[in-house]
Amino acid sequence: MLLIACPYCGPRAEQEFRWGGDAHAARPPPSCDDAEWARYLFQHRNGKGLALERWSHAFGCRQWFNLARDTLSHEIAAVYRLGEAPPPEIAERLA
């Protein structure tokens, strides 16, 4: 079980949260065609290592936030609010 530090409520059990996809992914415009929408929904990076993800505290404050998590070890490297850039040490690891 993961212990996720909600930036609004503090540490809580993983069961209180819901995964919401890749963080910082640019959503296509409403005028996009079906092929572009399908690429956005289904064709994304799914590599090993550090991933930036969106999570929602579904059974708590119901707020969305970003989380940097290692997909192999599930280690949480950082938690930060929507609209914020990843912390510098995380950005360096992704470069």
mmCIF file with all atom_site columns, N, CA and C in Angstrom, residues 1-41:
data_model
loop_
_atom_site.group_PDB
_atom_site.id
_atom_site.type_symbol
_atom_site.label_atom_id
_atom_site.label_alt_id
_atom_site.label_comp_id
_atom_site.label_asym_id
_atom_site.label_entity_id
_atom_site.label_seq_id
_atom_site.pdbx_PDB_ins_code
_atom_site.Cartn_x
_atom_site.Cartn_y
_atom_site.Cartn_z
_atom_site.occupancy
_atom_site.B_iso_or_equiv
_atom_site.pdbx_formal_charge
_atom_site.auth_seq_id
_atom_site.auth_comp_id
_atom_site.auth_asym_id
_atom_site.auth_atom_id
_atom_site.pdbx_PDB_model_num
ATOM 1   N N  . MET A 1 1  ? 0.832   -1.169 0.000   1.00 0.00 ? 1  MET A N  1
ATOM 2   C CA . MET A 1 1  ? 0.000   0.000  0.000   1.00 0.00 ? 1  MET A CA 1
ATOM 3   C C  . MET A 1 1  ? 0.886   1.243  0.000   1.00 0.00 ? 1  MET A C  1
ATOM 4   N N  . LEU A 1 2  ? 0.488   2.217  -0.802  1.00 0.00 ? 2  LEU A N  1
ATOM 5   C CA . LEU A 1 2  ? 1.187   3.492  -0.835  1.00 0.00 ? 2  LEU A CA 1
ATOM 6   C C  . LEU A 1 2  ? 0.624   4.424  0.233   1.00 0.00 ? 2  LEU A C  1
ATOM 7   N N  . LEU A 1 3  ? 1.468   5.251  0.768   1.00 0.00 ? 3  LEU A N  1
ATOM 8   C CA . LEU A 1 3  ? 1.048   6.330  1.648   1.00 0.00 ? 3  LEU A CA 1
ATOM 9   C C  . LEU A 1 3  ? 1.268   7.609  0.851   1.00 0.00 ? 3  LEU A C  1
ATOM 10  N N  . ILE A 1 4  ? 0.185   8.250  0.453   1.00 0.00 ? 4  ILE A N  1
ATOM 11  C CA . ILE A 1 4  ? 0.254   9.425  -0.403  1.00 0.00 ? 4  ILE A CA 1
ATOM 12  C C  . ILE A 1 4  ? 0.038   10.670 0.451   1.00 0.00 ? 4  ILE A C  1
ATOM 13  N N  . ALA A 1 5  ? 0.952   11.612 0.335   1.00 0.00 ? 5  ALA A N  1
ATOM 14  C CA . ALA A 1 5  ? 0.867   12.861 1.095   1.00 0.00 ? 5  ALA A CA 1
ATOM 15  C C  . ALA A 1 5  ? 0.056   13.872 0.302   1.00 0.00 ? 5  ALA A C  1
ATOM 16  N N  . CYS A 1 6  ? -1.245  13.907 0.540   1.00 0.00 ? 6  CYS A N  1
ATOM 17  C CA . CYS A 1 6  ? -2.111  14.881 -0.121  1.00 0.00 ? 6  CYS A CA 1
ATOM 18  C C  . CYS A 1 6  ? -1.616  16.280 0.242   1.00 0.00 ? 6  CYS A C  1
ATOM 19  N N  . PRO A 1 7  ? -1.422  17.173 -0.746  1.00 0.00 ? 7  PRO A N  1
ATOM 20  C CA . PRO A 1 7  ? -0.931  18.512 -0.417  1.00 0.00 ? 7  PRO A CA 1
ATOM 21  C C  . PRO A 1 7  ? -1.945  19.349 0.360   1.00 0.00 ? 7  PRO A C  1
ATOM 22  N N  . TYR A 1 8  ? -3.167  18.879 0.468   1.00 0.00 ? 8  TYR A N  1
ATOM 23  C CA . TYR A 1 8  ? -4.215  19.616 1.174   1.00 0.00 ? 8  TYR A CA 1
ATOM 24  C C  . TYR A 1 8  ? -4.551  18.998 2.537   1.00 0.00 ? 8  TYR A C  1
ATOM 25  N N  . CYS A 1 9  ? -4.459  17.657 2.658   1.00 0.00 ? 9  CYS A N  1
ATOM 26  C CA . CYS A 1 9  ? -4.901  16.950 3.873   1.00 0.00 ? 9  CYS A CA 1
ATOM 27  C C  . CYS A 1 9  ? -3.778  16.254 4.626   1.00 0.00 ? 9  CYS A C  1
ATOM 28  N N  . GLY A 1 10 ? -2.626  16.076 3.984   1.00 0.00 ? 10 GLY A N  1
ATOM 29  C CA . GLY A 1 10 ? -1.545  15.331 4.604   1.00 0.00 ? 10 GLY A CA 1
ATOM 30  C C  . GLY A 1 10 ? -1.569  13.870 4.196   1.00 0.00 ? 10 GLY A C  1
ATOM 31  N N  . PRO A 1 11 ? -0.730  13.029 4.816   1.00 0.00 ? 11 PRO A N  1
ATOM 32  C CA . PRO A 1 11 ? -0.598  11.621 4.426   1.00 0.00 ? 11 PRO A CA 1
ATOM 33  C C  . PRO A 1 11 ? -1.884  10.823 4.641   1.00 0.00 ? 11 PRO A C  1
ATOM 34  N N  . ARG A 1 12 ? -2.239  10.041 3.608   1.00 0.00 ? 12 ARG A N  1
ATOM 35  C CA . ARG A 1 12 ? -3.422  9.192  3.671   1.00 0.00 ? 12 ARG A CA 1
ATOM 36  C C  . ARG A 1 12 ? -3.124  7.896  2.908   1.00 0.00 ? 12 ARG A C  1
ATOM 37  N N  . ALA A 1 13 ? -3.919  6.877  3.159   1.00 0.00 ? 13 ALA A N  1
ATOM 38  C CA . ALA A 1 13 ? -3.757  5.578  2.489   1.00 0.00 ? 13 ALA A CA 1
ATOM 39  C C  . ALA A 1 13 ? -4.159  5.668  1.019   1.00 0.00 ? 13 ALA A C  1
ATOM 40  N N  . GLU A 1 14 ? -3.493  4.876  0.218   1.00 0.00 ? 14 GLU A N  1
ATOM 41  C CA . GLU A 1 14 ? -3.720  4.848  -1.230  1.00 0.00 ? 14 GLU A CA 1
ATOM 42  C C  . GLU A 1 14 ? -5.192  4.644  -1.601  1.00 0.00 ? 14 GLU A C  1
ATOM 43  N N  . GLN A 1 15 ? -5.927  3.888  -0.817  1.00 0.00 ? 15 GLN A N  1
ATOM 44  C CA . GLN A 1 15 ? -7.319  3.566  -1.133  1.00 0.00 ? 15 GLN A CA 1
ATOM 45  C C  . GLN A 1 15 ? -8.213  4.803  -1.212  1.00 0.00 ? 15 GLN A C  1
ATOM 46  N N  . GLU A 1 16 ? -7.780  5.921  -0.624  1.00 0.00 ? 16 GLU A N  1
ATOM 47  C CA . GLU A 1 16 ? -8.569  7.143  -0.654  1.00 0.00 ? 16 GLU A CA 1
ATOM 48  C C  . GLU A 1 16 ? -8.422  7.905  -1.964  1.00 0.00 ? 16 GLU A C  1
ATOM 49  N N  . PHE A 1 17 ? -7.486  7.489  -2.825  1.00 0.00 ? 17 PHE A N  1
ATOM 50  C CA . PHE A 1 17 ? -7.135  8.248  -4.023  1.00 0.00 ? 17 PHE A CA 1
ATOM 51  C C  . PHE A 1 17 ? -7.507  7.516  -5.304  1.00 0.00 ? 17 PHE A C  1
ATOM 52  N N  . ARG A 1 18 ? -7.615  8.275  -6.377  1.00 0.00 ? 18 ARG A N  1
ATOM 53  C CA . ARG A 1 18 ? -7.855  7.724  -7.708  1.00 0.00 ? 18 ARG A CA 1
ATOM 54  C C  . ARG A 1 18 ? -6.851  8.328  -8.680  1.00 0.00 ? 18 ARG A C  1
ATOM 55  N N  . TRP A 1 19 ? -6.286  7.455  -9.513  1.00 0.00 ? 19 TRP A N  1
ATOM 56  C CA . TRP A 1 19 ? -5.328  7.872  -10.538 1.00 0.00 ? 19 TRP A CA 1
ATOM 57  C C  . TRP A 1 19 ? -6.092  8.595  -11.636 1.00 0.00 ? 19 TRP A C  1
ATOM 58  N N  . GLY A 1 20 ? -5.491  9.646  -12.198 1.00 0.00 ? 20 GLY A N  1
ATOM 59  C CA . GLY A 1 20 ? -6.189  10.433 -13.213 1.00 0.00 ? 20 GLY A CA 1
ATOM 60  C C  . GLY A 1 20 ? -5.424  10.639 -14.496 1.00 0.00 ? 20 GLY A C  1
ATOM 61  N N  . GLY A 1 21 ? -4.395  9.843  -14.753 1.00 0.00 ? 21 GLY A N  1
ATOM 62  C CA . GLY A 1 21 ? -3.678  9.953  -16.015 1.00 0.00 ? 21 GLY A CA 1
ATOM 63  C C  . GLY A 1 21 ? -2.361  10.699 -15.881 1.00 0.00 ? 21 GLY A C  1
ATOM 64  N N  . ASP A 1 22 ? -1.780  10.956 -17.042 1.00 0.00 ? 22 ASP A N  1
ATOM 65  C CA . ASP A 1 22 ? -0.491  11.652 -17.096 1.00 0.00 ? 22 ASP A CA 1
ATOM 66  C C  . ASP A 1 22 ? -0.664  13.120 -16.722 1.00 0.00 ? 22 ASP A C  1
ATOM 67  N N  . ALA A 1 23 ? 0.243   13.631 -15.922 1.00 0.00 ? 23 ALA A N  1
ATOM 68  C CA . ALA A 1 23 ? 0.254   15.060 -15.598 1.00 0.00 ? 23 ALA A CA 1
ATOM 69  C C  . ALA A 1 23 ? 0.921   15.819 -16.741 1.00 0.00 ? 23 ALA A C  1
ATOM 70  N N  . HIS A 1 24 ? 0.534   17.025 -16.922 1.00 0.00 ? 24 HIS A N  1
ATOM 71  C CA . HIS A 1 24 ? 1.133   17.945 -17.894 1.00 0.00 ? 24 HIS A CA 1
ATOM 72  C C  . HIS A 1 24 ? 0.913   17.512 -19.340 1.00 0.00 ? 24 HIS A C  1
ATOM 73  N N  . ALA A 1 25 ? -0.045  16.628 -19.599 1.00 0.00 ? 25 ALA A N  1
ATOM 74  C CA . ALA A 1 25 ? -0.361  16.226 -20.973 1.00 0.00 ? 25 ALA A CA 1
ATOM 75  C C  . ALA A 1 25 ? -1.316  17.262 -21.563 1.00 0.00 ? 25 ALA A C  1
ATOM 76  N N  . ALA A 1 26 ? -0.978  17.781 -22.725 1.00 0.00 ? 26 ALA A N  1
ATOM 77  C CA . ALA A 1 26 ? -1.805  18.806 -23.361 1.00 0.00 ? 26 ALA A CA 1
ATOM 78  C C  . ALA A 1 26 ? -3.049  18.158 -23.968 1.00 0.00 ? 26 ALA A C  1
ATOM 79  N N  . ARG A 1 27 ? -4.205  18.570 -23.511 1.00 0.00 ? 27 ARG A N  1
ATOM 80  C CA . ARG A 1 27 ? -5.474  18.054 -24.011 1.00 0.00 ? 27 ARG A CA 1
ATOM 81  C C  . ARG A 1 27 ? -5.746  18.648 -25.389 1.00 0.00 ? 27 ARG A C  1
ATOM 82  N N  . PRO A 1 28 ? -6.200  17.836 -26.354 1.00 0.00 ? 28 PRO A N  1
ATOM 83  C CA . PRO A 1 28 ? -6.482  18.375 -27.680 1.00 0.00 ? 28 PRO A CA 1
ATOM 84  C C  . PRO A 1 28 ? -7.658  19.355 -27.641 1.00 0.00 ? 28 PRO A C  1
ATOM 85  N N  . PRO A 1 29 ? -7.733  20.232 -28.625 1.00 0.00 ? 29 PRO A N  1
ATOM 86  C CA . PRO A 1 29 ? -8.836  21.201 -28.654 1.00 0.00 ? 29 PRO A CA 1
ATOM 87  C C  . PRO A 1 29 ? -10.173 20.501 -28.933 1.00 0.00 ? 29 PRO A C  1
ATOM 88  N N  . PRO A 1 30 ? -11.295 21.113 -28.566 1.00 0.00 ? 30 PRO A N  1
ATOM 89  C CA . PRO A 1 30 ? -12.609 20.499 -28.816 1.00 0.00 ? 30 PRO A CA 1
ATOM 90  C C  . PRO A 1 30 ? -12.869 20.200 -30.298 1.00 0.00 ? 30 PRO A C  1
ATOM 91  N N  . SER A 1 31 ? -12.178 20.908 -31.184 1.00 0.00 ? 31 SER A N  1
ATOM 92  C CA . SER A 1 31 ? -12.388 20.709 -32.622 1.00 0.00 ? 31 SER A CA 1
ATOM 93  C C  . SER A 1 31 ? -11.586 19.541 -33.194 1.00 0.00 ? 31 SER A C  1
ATOM 94  N N  . CYS A 1 32 ? -10.863 18.787 -32.357 1.00 0.00 ? 32 CYS A N  1
ATOM 95  C CA . CYS A 1 32 ? -10.022 17.695 -32.862 1.00 0.00 ? 32 CYS A CA 1
ATOM 96  C C  . CYS A 1 32 ? -10.879 16.576 -33.459 1.00 0.00 ? 32 CYS A C  1
ATOM 97  N N  . ASP A 1 33 ? -10.248 15.799 -34.335 1.00 0.00 ? 33 ASP A N  1
ATOM 98  C CA . ASP A 1 33 ? -10.967 14.666 -34.929 1.00 0.00 ? 33 ASP A CA 1
ATOM 99  C C  . ASP A 1 33 ? -10.842 13.433 -34.029 1.00 0.00 ? 33 ASP A C  1
ATOM 100 N N  . ASP A 1 34 ? -11.545 12.376 -34.395 1.00 0.00 ? 34 ASP A N  1
ATOM 101 C CA . ASP A 1 34 ? -11.561 11.160 -33.577 1.00 0.00 ? 34 ASP A CA 1
ATOM 102 C C  . ASP A 1 34 ? -10.177 10.529 -33.440 1.00 0.00 ? 34 ASP A C  1
ATOM 103 N N  . ALA A 1 35 ? -9.385  10.583 -34.500 1.00 0.00 ? 35 ALA A N  1
ATOM 104 C CA . ALA A 1 35 ? -8.047  9.981  -34.459 1.00 0.00 ? 35 ALA A CA 1
ATOM 105 C C  . ALA A 1 35 ? -7.150  10.710 -33.454 1.00 0.00 ? 35 ALA A C  1
ATOM 106 N N  . GLU A 1 36 ? -7.211  12.038 -33.446 1.00 0.00 ? 36 GLU A N  1
ATOM 107 C CA . GLU A 1 36 ? -6.395  12.804 -32.504 1.00 0.00 ? 36 GLU A CA 1
ATOM 108 C C  . GLU A 1 36 ? -6.856  12.555 -31.063 1.00 0.00 ? 36 GLU A C  1
ATOM 109 N N  . TRP A 1 37 ? -8.169  12.466 -30.852 1.00 0.00 ? 37 TRP A N  1
ATOM 110 C CA . TRP A 1 37 ? -8.692  12.201 -29.513 1.00 0.00 ? 37 TRP A CA 1
ATOM 111 C C  . TRP A 1 37 ? -8.269  10.811 -29.041 1.00 0.00 ? 37 TRP A C  1
ATOM 112 N N  . ALA A 1 38 ? -8.303  9.824  -29.943 1.00 0.00 ? 38 ALA A N  1
ATOM 113 C CA . ALA A 1 38 ? -7.882  8.464  -29.602 1.00 0.00 ? 38 ALA A CA 1
ATOM 114 C C  . ALA A 1 38 ? -6.401  8.434  -29.233 1.00 0.00 ? 38 ALA A C  1
ATOM 115 N N  . ARG A 1 39 ? -5.563  9.180  -29.967 1.00 0.00 ? 39 ARG A N  1
ATOM 116 C CA . ARG A 1 39 ? -4.127  9.245  -29.626 1.00 0.00 ? 39 ARG A CA 1
ATOM 117 C C  . ARG A 1 39 ? -3.940  9.818  -28.225 1.00 0.00 ? 39 ARG A C  1
ATOM 118 N N  . TYR A 1 40 ? -4.700  10.862 -27.890 1.00 0.00 ? 40 TYR A N  1
ATOM 119 C CA . TYR A 1 40 ? -4.589  11.468 -26.567 1.00 0.00 ? 40 TYR A CA 1
ATOM 120 C C  . TYR A 1 40 ? -4.996  10.484 -25.468 1.00 0.00 ? 40 TYR A C  1
ATOM 121 N N  . LEU A 1 41 ? -6.062  9.746  -25.696 1.00 0.00 ? 41 LEU A N  1
ATOM 122 C CA . LEU A 1 41 ? -6.569  8.828  -24.682 1.00 0.00 ? 41 LEU A CA 1
ATOM 123 C C  . LEU A 1 41 ? -5.734  7.565  -24.515 1.00 0.00 ? 41 LEU A C  1
#
